[in-house]
Amino acid sequence: MAITGTLTAGIPMAATSMADASEHILFLTGALAETRLRHVLASLEPLEFRATVVNLGIKVAALATTEIVLRRLASTEGADRVLLPGRFRGDLARLSAHFGVPFERGPDELEDLPQHFRRQAAPLDLSRHHTKIFAEIVEAPLLGVPAILERAARFAADGADVIDLGGLPDHPFPHLEEAVTALREAGHTVSVDSLDPRELLRGAGAGAAYLLSLTEETAWVARETDAVPIVIPTTPGDLPSLDRALDAIRGAGRRCIADPVLEPIHHGFTDSLLRYREVRARHPNLEILMGVGNVTELTDADTPGMTALLMGIVSELRIDHILTVQVSPHCRRTIREFDAARRQFFAAAEAGALPRNFGNALLCLRDRKPFTSTPEQVADLAARIRDPNYRIEVTEQGVHLYNRDGHHVAGDPFALLPHIDPRTDMGHAFYLGAELARAQIAWQLGKRYSQDNELRWGVAVDAPEGTGGCGT
């Protein structure tokens, strides 16, 4: 792609590709990113649009204000829209009104432009899903109604569709009806989980929509209530007993849900997965629930990866419901994880695609493309810096610290300390320490680092304000 540019009377002029395409996009950039932008655009050939590049005559376009753009951009060169860096914080509406064409933000990193345009061609829709999330309050009998309501509100905010009140064996639940009523009045759908038929009947009488977990021996409870029964085998692996319970309930014309029971790893996990597949093969149209807590809670491993694998099974077997708990500290985000996973995997399944490039919510510790610059690109940029301000970047080589006085690379921020001006004031020194610590973490884990921006941890943490979500 031939992209050239000139300067006239100190005002940067457009550099236009020779591609003959229907849409014309004007890219606004600064001196430090112009060369890299041209390389990225060249890598996109053949372009599906006509590209014009304008250098605003400043070093970093992302730091430009609305007034700077108004002053320095003489013309939009007949473009259909103007693309600014993702970190530009000016007033897009004001710019659009002034120039008469849409002004938009692109991705934060230039290297993400290819994905940005692919998503624009086919917008990523993560609003839909198939699987319903039951979130269990496991010690509900030990909590007062206000505490139950508080926890239910948190679970619902994280994505739960049904609040499950978990009973405790041999422990009374005197305020069960009060809790179900309060939850329903707060707008929640409620299920009651107990092996005691009396508690199930009490919960249904108070308005619970679902009852967990009936067996062949307690299937009669379904005849006494309007709540939807969720049925398990009498003993793990006893699928004939599950079938008999299902036949008894469905034979009466009742809706019911089967739960073949997912077992913990080393205690029948693989066999239980096969039972889910067998139940789906026997009953193609039956609703199925999978309780995931036996895996997430009882495995010492970060949960996003487990969530993704379990959701892959859920997606392939068309499992309609999952039951999750958040008891162990390392499982404190599993509802959010499954909410993100069910949306991403639904979109991927609908597209007939692998579950890649359908959101970053489950990429918590590492990123697919952690390093947006090569060591050579950083070295080239560092050689052109003429001011004392410190820049920090991360490549596969390590953490880069550079300004007009030098360019240094290290894996340990303490190795960079001798290269920082000792006259740096305390506030700036603190800033550099915080940024270098972030950069070291990003380099060690393989995460994106961008100076002055918090690291992104997917759904594992709340997204910083103003970032538009947690990576979905």
CSV table of C-alpha atoms in Angstrom, one decimal:
chain,number,residue,atom,x,y,z
A,1,MET,CA,0.0,0.0,0.0
A,2,ALA,CA,1.5,3.3,-1.0
A,3,ILE,CA,1.0,5.7,1.9
A,4,THR,CA,2.9,9.0,1.6
A,5,GLY,CA,2.8,12.3,3.4
A,6,THR,CA,4.0,15.9,3.1
A,7,LEU,CA,4.1,19.0,5.2
A,8,THR,CA,2.8,22.3,3.9
A,9,ALA,CA,3.4,25.6,5.8
A,10,GLY,CA,3.9,23.6,9.0
A,11,ILE,CA,0.4,22.0,8.8
A,12,PRO,CA,0.5,18.2,8.3
A,13,MET,CA,-1.2,17.1,5.2
A,14,ALA,CA,-3.0,13.8,4.6
A,15,ALA,CA,-1.2,10.6,3.5
A,16,THR,CA,-3.6,8.6,1.5
A,17,SER,CA,-3.6,5.0,0.4
A,18,MET,CA,-4.2,4.1,-3.2
A,19,ALA,CA,-6.9,1.6,-2.4
A,20,ASP,CA,-10.1,2.2,-4.3
A,21,ALA,CA,-12.7,1.4,-1.7
A,22,SER,CA,-16.1,2.8,-0.9
A,23,GLU,CA,-15.5,4.0,2.6
A,24,HIS,CA,-12.8,6.7,3.4
A,25,ILE,CA,-11.4,6.7,6.9
A,26,LEU,CA,-9.1,9.4,8.2
A,27,PHE,CA,-6.7,8.3,10.9
A,28,LEU,CA,-5.4,11.0,13.3
A,29,THR,CA,-2.0,10.3,14.9
A,30,GLY,CA,1.0,11.9,16.4
A,31,ALA,CA,4.7,11.9,15.4
A,32,LEU,CA,5.7,9.0,17.7
A,33,ALA,CA,3.0,6.6,16.4
A,34,GLU,CA,2.8,7.6,12.7
A,35,THR,CA,5.3,5.1,11.4
A,36,ARG,CA,3.8,2.3,13.4
A,37,LEU,CA,0.3,3.2,12.2
A,38,ARG,CA,1.5,3.1,8.6
A,39,HIS,CA,3.0,-0.3,9.1
A,40,VAL,CA,-0.2,-1.7,10.7
A,41,LEU,CA,-2.3,-0.3,7.9
A,42,ALA,CA,0.0,-1.8,5.3
A,43,SER,CA,-0.4,-5.2,7.1
A,44,LEU,CA,-4.1,-5.0,6.4
A,45,GLU,CA,-3.8,-5.0,2.7
A,46,PRO,CA,-5.9,-5.3,0.7
A,47,LEU,CA,-7.9,-2.7,2.6
A,48,GLU,CA,-11.7,-2.7,2.5
A,49,PHE,CA,-11.6,1.1,2.8
A,50,ARG,CA,-9.5,4.1,1.7
A,51,ALA,CA,-7.1,5.2,4.4
A,52,THR,CA,-5.8,8.7,5.0
A,53,VAL,CA,-3.3,9.3,7.8
A,54,VAL,CA,-2.9,12.8,9.3
A,55,ASN,CA,-0.1,13.7,11.7
A,56,LEU,CA,-1.5,16.4,14.0
A,57,GLY,CA,2.0,17.8,14.6
A,58,ILE,CA,2.1,16.6,18.2
A,59,LYS,CA,4.0,13.7,19.7
A,60,VAL,CA,1.1,11.7,21.1
A,61,ALA,CA,-2.3,12.1,19.6
A,62,ALA,CA,-4.0,10.3,22.5
A,63,LEU,CA,-3.0,13.3,24.7
A,64,ALA,CA,-4.5,15.8,22.4
A,65,THR,CA,-7.4,18.0,23.6
A,66,THR,CA,-10.5,18.8,21.6
A,67,GLU,CA,-9.1,22.3,21.1
A,68,ILE,CA,-5.8,21.0,19.7
A,69,VAL,CA,-7.7,18.9,17.1
A,70,LEU,CA,-9.9,21.8,16.1
A,71,ARG,CA,-6.9,24.0,15.7
A,72,ARG,CA,-4.6,21.6,13.9
A,73,LEU,CA,-7.0,19.7,11.7
A,74,ALA,CA,-7.6,21.9,8.7
A,75,SER,CA,-9.8,19.4,6.8
A,76,THR,CA,-11.1,15.9,7.1
A,77,GLU,CA,-10.0,15.3,3.5
A,78,GLY,CA,-13.4,14.2,2.4
A,79,ALA,CA,-13.4,11.2,4.8
A,80,ASP,CA,-16.6,9.4,5.8
A,81,ARG,CA,-15.4,9.1,9.4
A,82,VAL,CA,-12.4,10.0,11.5
A,83,LEU,CA,-10.6,7.6,13.8
A,84,LEU,CA,-8.7,8.8,16.9
A,85,PRO,CA,-6.6,6.7,19.3
A,86,GLY,CA,-8.6,4.8,21.8
A,87,ARG,CA,-7.2,6.8,24.7
A,88,PHE,CA,-8.2,10.1,23.3
A,89,ARG,CA,-10.4,11.8,25.9
A,90,GLY,CA,-11.7,14.8,23.9
A,91,ASP,CA,-15.3,15.6,23.0
A,92,LEU,CA,-16.1,13.4,20.0
A,93,ALA,CA,-19.6,14.9,19.7
A,94,ARG,CA,-18.2,18.4,19.4
A,95,LEU,CA,-15.7,17.3,16.8
A,96,SER,CA,-18.3,15.5,14.8
A,97,ALA,CA,-20.6,18.5,14.8
A,98,HIS,CA,-17.8,20.9,13.8
A,99,PHE,CA,-16.5,18.9,10.9
A,100,GLY,CA,-19.8,17.3,9.8
A,101,VAL,CA,-18.5,13.7,9.9
A,102,PRO,CA,-18.4,11.1,12.7
A,103,PHE,CA,-15.4,11.1,15.0
A,104,GLU,CA,-14.7,7.8,16.7
A,105,ARG,CA,-12.2,6.2,19.0
A,106,GLY,CA,-10.3,3.2,17.8
A,107,PRO,CA,-8.5,0.6,19.9
A,108,ASP,CA,-6.1,1.6,22.7
A,109,GLU,CA,-3.2,-0.2,20.9
A,110,LEU,CA,-2.4,0.2,17.2
A,111,GLU,CA,-1.7,-3.5,16.9
A,112,ASP,CA,-5.4,-4.1,17.7
A,113,LEU,CA,-6.6,-2.3,14.6
A,114,PRO,CA,-7.1,-5.5,12.6
A,115,GLN,CA,-9.4,-7.0,15.3
A,116,HIS,CA,-11.1,-3.6,15.6
A,117,PHE,CA,-12.2,-3.6,12.0
A,118,ARG,CA,-13.2,-7.3,12.0
A,119,ARG,CA,-15.5,-6.5,14.9
A,120,GLN,CA,-17.0,-3.5,13.1
A,121,ALA,CA,-17.7,-5.7,10.1
A,122,ALA,CA,-19.5,-8.2,12.4
A,123,PRO,CA,-20.3,-6.5,15.7
A,124,LEU,CA,-19.7,-8.7,18.8
A,125,ASP,CA,-23.0,-9.4,20.5
A,126,LEU,CA,-22.6,-10.8,24.0
A,127,SER,CA,-26.1,-9.9,25.1
A,128,ARG,CA,-27.5,-13.3,24.6
A,129,HIS,CA,-27.0,-16.7,26.3
A,130,HIS,CA,-28.8,-20.0,26.7
A,131,THR,CA,-27.7,-21.3,30.1
A,132,LYS,CA,-29.4,-20.1,33.3
A,133,ILE,CA,-27.3,-19.5,36.5
A,134,PHE,CA,-28.5,-20.8,39.8
A,135,ALA,CA,-26.4,-19.2,42.6
A,136,GLU,CA,-26.6,-21.0,45.9
A,137,ILE,CA,-26.5,-19.4,49.4
A,138,VAL,CA,-25.1,-22.5,51.0
A,139,GLU,CA,-25.5,-21.6,54.7
A,140,ALA,CA,-28.9,-19.9,54.3
A,141,PRO,CA,-30.4,-21.4,57.6
A,142,LEU,CA,-27.6,-19.7,59.5
A,143,LEU,CA,-28.3,-16.3,58.0
A,144,GLY,CA,-30.9,-13.8,58.9
A,145,VAL,CA,-33.3,-12.5,56.2
A,146,PRO,CA,-31.4,-9.2,55.8
A,147,ALA,CA,-28.1,-11.1,55.2
A,148,ILE,CA,-29.8,-13.4,52.7
A,149,LEU,CA,-31.2,-10.4,50.8
A,150,GLU,CA,-27.8,-8.7,50.7
A,151,ARG,CA,-26.1,-11.8,49.4
A,152,ALA,CA,-28.8,-12.4,46.8
A,153,ALA,CA,-28.5,-8.8,45.6
A,154,ARG,CA,-24.8,-9.3,45.0
A,155,PHE,CA,-25.3,-12.6,43.3
A,156,ALA,CA,-27.9,-11.2,41.0
A,157,ALA,CA,-25.7,-8.2,40.1
A,158,ASP,CA,-23.0,-10.7,39.2
A,159,GLY,CA,-25.3,-12.5,36.7
A,160,ALA,CA,-27.3,-15.0,38.7
A,161,ASP,CA,-30.8,-15.7,37.4
A,162,VAL,CA,-32.0,-17.8,40.3
A,163,ILE,CA,-31.2,-17.5,44.0
A,164,ASP,CA,-30.9,-20.9,45.6
A,165,LEU,CA,-31.5,-21.3,49.3
A,166,GLY,CA,-29.3,-24.2,50.4
A,167,GLY,CA,-30.5,-26.2,53.4
A,168,LEU,CA,-28.2,-27.9,55.9
A,169,PRO,CA,-28.6,-31.5,57.0
A,170,ASP,CA,-30.1,-31.8,60.5
A,171,HIS,CA,-30.3,-28.1,60.9
A,172,PRO,CA,-33.6,-26.3,61.1
A,173,PHE,CA,-34.6,-23.5,58.8
A,174,PRO,CA,-37.4,-21.8,60.7
A,175,HIS,CA,-37.4,-18.6,58.6
A,176,LEU,CA,-37.5,-20.4,55.3
A,177,GLU,CA,-40.9,-19.1,54.3
A,178,GLU,CA,-39.9,-15.6,55.4
A,179,ALA,CA,-36.7,-15.7,53.3
A,180,VAL,CA,-38.5,-17.0,50.2
A,181,THR,CA,-41.1,-14.3,50.5
A,182,ALA,CA,-38.6,-11.6,51.0
A,183,LEU,CA,-36.5,-12.7,48.0
A,184,ARG,CA,-39.6,-12.8,45.8
A,185,GLU,CA,-40.6,-9.4,46.9
A,186,ALA,CA,-37.2,-8.1,46.0
A,187,GLY,CA,-37.7,-9.4,42.5
A,188,HIS,CA,-35.6,-12.6,42.7
A,189,THR,CA,-36.6,-16.0,41.3
A,190,VAL,CA,-36.0,-18.5,44.1
A,191,SER,CA,-35.1,-22.2,44.4
A,192,VAL,CA,-34.9,-24.3,47.6
A,193,ASP,CA,-32.2,-27.0,47.8
A,194,SER,CA,-32.8,-29.6,50.5
A,195,LEU,CA,-32.9,-33.4,50.9
A,196,ASP,CA,-35.7,-32.9,53.4
A,197,PRO,CA,-39.1,-33.2,51.6
A,198,ARG,CA,-40.7,-31.1,54.3
A,199,GLU,CA,-38.4,-28.1,53.6
A,200,LEU,CA,-39.1,-28.5,49.9
A,201,LEU,CA,-42.8,-28.4,50.4
A,202,ARG,CA,-42.5,-25.4,52.7
A,203,GLY,CA,-40.3,-23.5,50.2
A,204,ALA,CA,-42.7,-24.3,47.4
A,205,GLY,CA,-45.6,-23.2,49.5
A,206,ALA,CA,-43.9,-19.8,50.0
A,207,GLY,CA,-43.4,-19.4,46.2
A,208,ALA,CA,-40.1,-21.0,45.3
A,209,ALA,CA,-40.0,-21.7,41.6
A,210,TYR,CA,-37.6,-24.6,41.7
A,211,LEU,CA,-36.9,-27.5,44.1
A,212,LEU,CA,-33.5,-29.2,44.4
A,213,SER,CA,-32.8,-32.1,44.7
A,214,LEU,CA,-35.5,-34.8,44.3
A,215,THR,CA,-34.7,-38.5,44.0
A,216,GLU,CA,-36.8,-41.5,43.0
A,217,GLU,CA,-37.9,-41.8,46.6
A,218,THR,CA,-39.0,-38.1,46.9
A,219,ALA,CA,-40.4,-37.7,43.4
A,220,TRP,CA,-43.8,-37.5,45.0
A,221,VAL,CA,-43.1,-34.0,46.2
A,222,ALA,CA,-43.5,-32.8,42.6
A,223,ARG,CA,-47.1,-33.9,42.7
A,224,GLU,CA,-47.8,-31.7,45.7
A,225,THR,CA,-46.4,-28.4,44.3
A,226,ASP,CA,-46.3,-26.2,41.2
A,227,ALA,CA,-42.5,-25.7,41.6
A,228,VAL,CA,-40.2,-27.2,38.9
A,229,PRO,CA,-38.4,-30.3,40.3
A,230,ILE,CA,-34.7,-30.9,39.7
A,231,VAL,CA,-34.0,-34.6,39.9
A,232,ILE,CA,-30.8,-36.5,40.8
A,233,PRO,CA,-29.9,-40.2,40.9
A,234,THR,CA,-30.6,-42.0,44.2
A,235,THR,CA,-26.9,-42.8,44.4
A,236,PRO,CA,-24.1,-41.4,42.2
A,237,GLY,CA,-23.9,-43.3,38.9
A,238,ASP,CA,-27.4,-44.8,39.3
A,239,LEU,CA,-28.9,-43.5,36.0
A,240,PRO,CA,-31.7,-46.0,36.0
A,241,SER,CA,-33.0,-44.5,39.2
A,242,LEU,CA,-32.8,-41.0,37.6
A,243,ASP,CA,-34.7,-42.3,34.6
A,244,ARG,CA,-37.4,-43.8,36.8
A,245,ALA,CA,-37.9,-40.5,38.7
A,246,LEU,CA,-38.0,-38.6,35.4
A,247,ASP,CA,-40.6,-40.9,34.0
A,248,ALA,CA,-42.8,-40.6,37.1
A,249,ILE,CA,-42.7,-36.8,37.0
A,250,ARG,CA,-42.9,-36.4,33.2
A,251,GLY,CA,-45.6,-39.0,33.0
A,252,ALA,CA,-47.8,-36.7,35.0
A,253,GLY,CA,-47.2,-34.0,32.4
A,254,ARG,CA,-44.9,-32.0,34.6
A,255,ARG,CA,-41.8,-30.0,33.6
A,256,CYS,CA,-38.7,-31.3,35.3
A,257,ILE,CA,-34.9,-30.9,35.1
A,258,ALA,CA,-32.3,-33.7,35.4
A,259,ASP,CA,-29.0,-33.3,37.3
A,260,PRO,CA,-26.8,-36.4,36.8
A,261,VAL,CA,-24.4,-34.8,39.4
A,262,LEU,CA,-20.9,-33.7,38.5
A,263,GLU,CA,-18.4,-35.4,40.9
A,264,PRO,CA,-15.0,-33.9,42.1
A,265,ILE,CA,-11.8,-34.8,40.4
A,266,HIS,CA,-10.4,-38.2,41.6
A,267,HIS,CA,-13.8,-39.1,42.9
A,268,GLY,CA,-15.6,-40.0,39.7
A,269,PHE,CA,-15.2,-36.7,37.7
A,270,THR,CA,-14.7,-38.3,34.3
A,271,ASP,CA,-17.4,-40.9,34.8
A,272,SER,CA,-19.8,-38.2,35.8
A,273,LEU,CA,-19.1,-36.2,32.6
A,274,LEU,CA,-19.9,-39.3,30.6
A,275,ARG,CA,-23.2,-39.6,32.5
A,276,TYR,CA,-24.1,-36.1,31.4
A,277,ARG,CA,-23.4,-37.1,27.8
A,278,GLU,CA,-25.4,-40.3,28.2
A,279,VAL,CA,-28.4,-38.4,29.7
A,280,ARG,CA,-28.3,-35.9,26.8
A,281,ALA,CA,-28.2,-38.8,24.3
A,282,ARG,CA,-31.1,-40.5,25.9
A,283,HIS,CA,-33.2,-37.4,26.3
A,284,PRO,CA,-32.4,-34.9,23.5
A,285,ASN,CA,-35.0,-32.4,24.6
A,286,LEU,CA,-34.7,-32.8,28.4
A,287,GLU,CA,-33.6,-29.8,30.5
A,288,ILE,CA,-30.4,-30.6,32.3
A,289,LEU,CA,-28.6,-28.8,35.2
A,290,MET,CA,-24.9,-29.2,36.1
A,291,GLY,CA,-23.7,-28.3,39.6
A,292,VAL,CA,-20.2,-27.0,39.0
A,293,GLY,CA,-19.1,-26.4,42.7
A,294,ASN,CA,-17.7,-29.9,43.1
A,295,VAL,CA,-15.0,-28.9,40.6
A,296,THR,CA,-14.4,-25.2,41.2
A,297,GLU,CA,-14.6,-25.3,45.0
A,298,LEU,CA,-12.6,-28.5,45.4
A,299,THR,CA,-9.7,-27.8,43.1
A,300,ASP,CA,-6.8,-25.6,44.0
A,301,ALA,CA,-6.6,-23.8,40.7
A,302,ASP,CA,-7.6,-20.4,39.4
A,303,THR,CA,-11.3,-20.7,38.4
A,304,PRO,CA,-11.5,-18.8,35.0
A,305,GLY,CA,-9.8,-21.7,33.2
A,306,MET,CA,-12.0,-24.3,34.9
A,307,THR,CA,-15.0,-22.1,34.1
A,308,ALA,CA,-14.1,-22.0,30.4
A,309,LEU,CA,-13.7,-25.8,30.2
A,310,LEU,CA,-16.9,-26.5,32.0
A,311,MET,CA,-18.8,-24.0,29.9
A,312,GLY,CA,-17.4,-25.8,26.8
A,313,ILE,CA,-19.0,-29.0,28.0
A,314,VAL,CA,-22.2,-27.1,28.9
A,315,SER,CA,-22.3,-25.6,25.4
A,316,GLU,CA,-21.6,-28.9,23.5
A,317,LEU,CA,-24.2,-30.9,25.5
A,318,ARG,CA,-26.7,-28.0,25.5
A,319,ILE,CA,-27.0,-28.0,29.2
A,320,ASP,CA,-29.7,-25.5,30.2
A,321,HIS,CA,-28.8,-24.6,33.8
A,322,ILE,CA,-25.7,-24.5,36.1
A,323,LEU,CA,-25.6,-24.3,39.8
A,324,THR,CA,-22.6,-22.5,41.3
A,325,VAL,CA,-21.5,-21.6,44.8
A,326,GLN,CA,-19.0,-19.0,46.0
A,327,VAL,CA,-17.6,-20.4,49.3
A,328,SER,CA,-13.9,-20.8,48.9
A,329,PRO,CA,-12.0,-17.5,48.6
A,330,HIS,CA,-10.5,-18.5,45.3
A,331,CYS,CA,-14.1,-19.0,43.9
A,332,ARG,CA,-15.4,-15.5,44.9
A,333,ARG,CA,-15.9,-14.5,41.2
A,334,THR,CA,-17.3,-17.7,39.8
A,335,ILE,CA,-20.8,-16.2,39.1
A,336,ARG,CA,-19.3,-13.4,37.1
A,337,GLU,CA,-17.0,-15.9,35.3
A,338,PHE,CA,-19.9,-18.1,34.3
A,339,ASP,CA,-22.0,-15.2,33.2
A,340,ALA,CA,-19.2,-14.0,30.9
A,341,ALA,CA,-18.5,-17.5,29.7
A,342,ARG,CA,-22.1,-18.4,28.8
A,343,ARG,CA,-22.3,-15.2,26.7
A,344,GLN,CA,-18.9,-15.8,24.9
A,345,PHE,CA,-19.6,-19.5,24.3
A,346,PHE,CA,-23.1,-18.8,23.0
A,347,ALA,CA,-21.8,-16.3,20.5
A,348,ALA,CA,-19.1,-18.7,19.4
A,349,ALA,CA,-21.5,-21.6,19.0
A,350,GLU,CA,-23.9,-19.5,17.0
A,351,ALA,CA,-21.0,-18.5,14.7
A,352,GLY,CA,-19.9,-22.1,14.4
A,353,ALA,CA,-16.5,-20.9,15.7
A,354,LEU,CA,-13.9,-21.7,18.2
A,355,PRO,CA,-14.3,-19.8,21.5
A,356,ARG,CA,-11.6,-17.3,20.5
A,357,ASN,CA,-12.0,-13.6,19.9
A,358,PHE,CA,-15.4,-13.5,21.6
A,359,GLY,CA,-14.3,-11.4,24.5
A,360,ASN,CA,-11.4,-11.2,27.0
A,361,ALA,CA,-13.3,-11.6,30.3
A,362,LEU,CA,-11.7,-15.0,31.1
A,363,LEU,CA,-8.2,-13.9,30.1
A,364,CYS,CA,-7.3,-12.9,33.6
A,365,LEU,CA,-3.6,-13.7,34.1
A,366,ARG,CA,-2.3,-13.5,30.6
A,367,ASP,CA,-3.2,-11.9,27.3
A,368,ARG,CA,-3.3,-13.3,23.8
A,369,LYS,CA,-1.0,-10.5,22.5
A,370,PRO,CA,0.8,-9.2,25.6
A,371,PHE,CA,3.5,-7.2,23.8
A,372,THR,CA,2.4,-4.6,21.4
A,373,SER,CA,5.9,-3.5,20.5
A,374,THR,CA,9.1,-5.3,19.6
A,375,PRO,CA,12.4,-4.4,21.3
A,376,GLU,CA,13.5,-2.9,18.0
A,377,GLN,CA,10.5,-0.6,17.8
A,378,VAL,CA,11.0,0.6,21.3
A,379,ALA,CA,14.7,1.3,20.6
A,380,ASP,CA,13.8,3.2,17.5
A,381,LEU,CA,11.3,5.3,19.4
A,382,ALA,CA,13.6,5.9,22.3
A,383,ALA,CA,16.3,7.2,19.9
A,384,ARG,CA,13.9,10.0,18.8
A,385,ILE,CA,12.9,11.2,22.2
A,386,ARG,CA,14.2,14.7,23.0
A,387,ASP,CA,12.7,15.5,26.4
A,388,PRO,CA,13.4,14.4,29.9
A,389,ASN,CA,10.1,12.7,30.5
A,390,TYR,CA,10.4,9.0,31.3
A,391,ARG,CA,8.5,6.5,29.1
A,392,ILE,CA,7.9,2.9,30.2
A,393,GLU,CA,7.1,0.0,27.8
A,394,VAL,CA,7.2,-3.7,28.1
A,395,THR,CA,8.4,-6.2,25.4
A,396,GLU,CA,9.4,-9.8,25.6
A,397,GLN,CA,12.9,-8.5,26.4
A,398,GLY,CA,11.8,-6.9,29.7
A,399,VAL,CA,10.8,-3.5,31.1
A,400,HIS,CA,12.0,-0.5,29.1
A,401,LEU,CA,12.7,2.9,30.7
A,402,TYR,CA,13.8,5.7,28.4
A,403,ASN,CA,14.0,9.4,27.9
A,404,ARG,CA,16.4,11.7,26.1
A,405,ASP,CA,19.2,10.7,28.5
A,406,GLY,CA,19.1,7.0,27.8
A,407,HIS,CA,17.3,3.7,27.1
A,408,HIS,CA,17.5,0.9,29.6
A,409,VAL,CA,16.0,-2.6,29.9
A,410,ALA,CA,15.6,-4.9,32.9
A,411,GLY,CA,13.4,-7.5,34.4
A,412,ASP,CA,13.7,-6.1,37.9
A,413,PRO,CA,12.7,-2.4,38.4
A,414,PHE,CA,15.4,-2.1,41.0
A,415,ALA,CA,18.0,-2.5,38.2
A,416,LEU,CA,16.6,0.6,36.6
A,417,LEU,CA,16.9,2.7,39.8
A,418,PRO,CA,20.5,3.9,39.0
A,419,HIS,CA,19.2,5.3,35.7
A,420,ILE,CA,16.6,7.6,37.3
A,421,ASP,CA,17.6,11.1,37.9
A,422,PRO,CA,18.3,11.4,41.6
A,423,ARG,CA,16.8,14.9,41.6
A,424,THR,CA,13.4,13.5,40.8
A,425,ASP,CA,10.8,14.8,43.3
A,426,MET,CA,9.1,12.4,45.7
A,427,GLY,CA,5.7,12.5,43.9
A,428,HIS,CA,7.3,11.6,40.6
A,429,ALA,CA,9.5,9.0,42.1
A,430,PHE,CA,6.4,7.3,43.6
A,431,TYR,CA,4.7,7.4,40.3
A,432,LEU,CA,7.7,5.8,38.5
A,433,GLY,CA,7.8,3.1,41.2
A,434,ALA,CA,4.1,2.3,40.8
A,435,GLU,CA,4.4,2.2,37.0
A,436,LEU,CA,7.5,0.1,37.0
A,437,ALA,CA,5.9,-2.4,39.4
A,438,ARG,CA,2.9,-2.7,37.1
A,439,ALA,CA,5.3,-3.1,34.1
A,440,GLN,CA,7.2,-5.9,35.9
A,441,ILE,CA,4.0,-7.8,36.7
A,442,ALA,CA,2.9,-7.5,33.1
A,443,TRP,CA,6.2,-8.7,31.8
A,444,GLN,CA,6.4,-11.7,34.2
A,445,LEU,CA,2.8,-12.8,33.4
A,446,GLY,CA,2.6,-11.9,29.8
A,447,LYS,CA,0.0,-9.1,30.1
A,448,ARG,CA,-0.7,-5.9,28.2
A,449,TYR,CA,1.0,-2.9,29.8
A,450,SER,CA,0.2,0.7,28.9
A,451,GLN,CA,1.8,3.5,30.9
A,452,ASP,CA,-0.7,5.5,33.1
A,453,ASN,CA,-3.3,2.7,32.8
A,454,GLU,CA,-4.2,0.0,35.2
A,455,LEU,CA,-3.5,-3.6,34.2
A,456,ARG,CA,-6.6,-5.4,33.0
A,457,TRP,CA,-7.6,-8.6,34.8
A,458,GLY,CA,-10.7,-9.6,32.9
A,459,VAL,CA,-13.6,-10.7,35.1
A,460,ALA,CA,-11.3,-11.4,38.0
A,461,VAL,CA,-11.6,-7.8,39.3
A,462,ASP,CA,-13.9,-4.9,38.8
A,463,ALA,CA,-12.9,-2.9,35.8
A,464,PRO,CA,-11.5,0.6,36.5
A,465,GLU,CA,-14.1,3.3,36.1
A,466,GLY,CA,-14.4,4.6,32.5
A,467,THR,CA,-13.0,1.5,30.9
A,468,GLY,CA,-16.4,0.2,29.7
A,469,GLY,CA,-16.5,-3.1,31.4
A,470,CYS,CA,-14.3,-6.0,32.4
A,471,GLY,CA,-13.0,-7.1,29.0
A,472,THR,CA,-16.1,-8.8,27.5
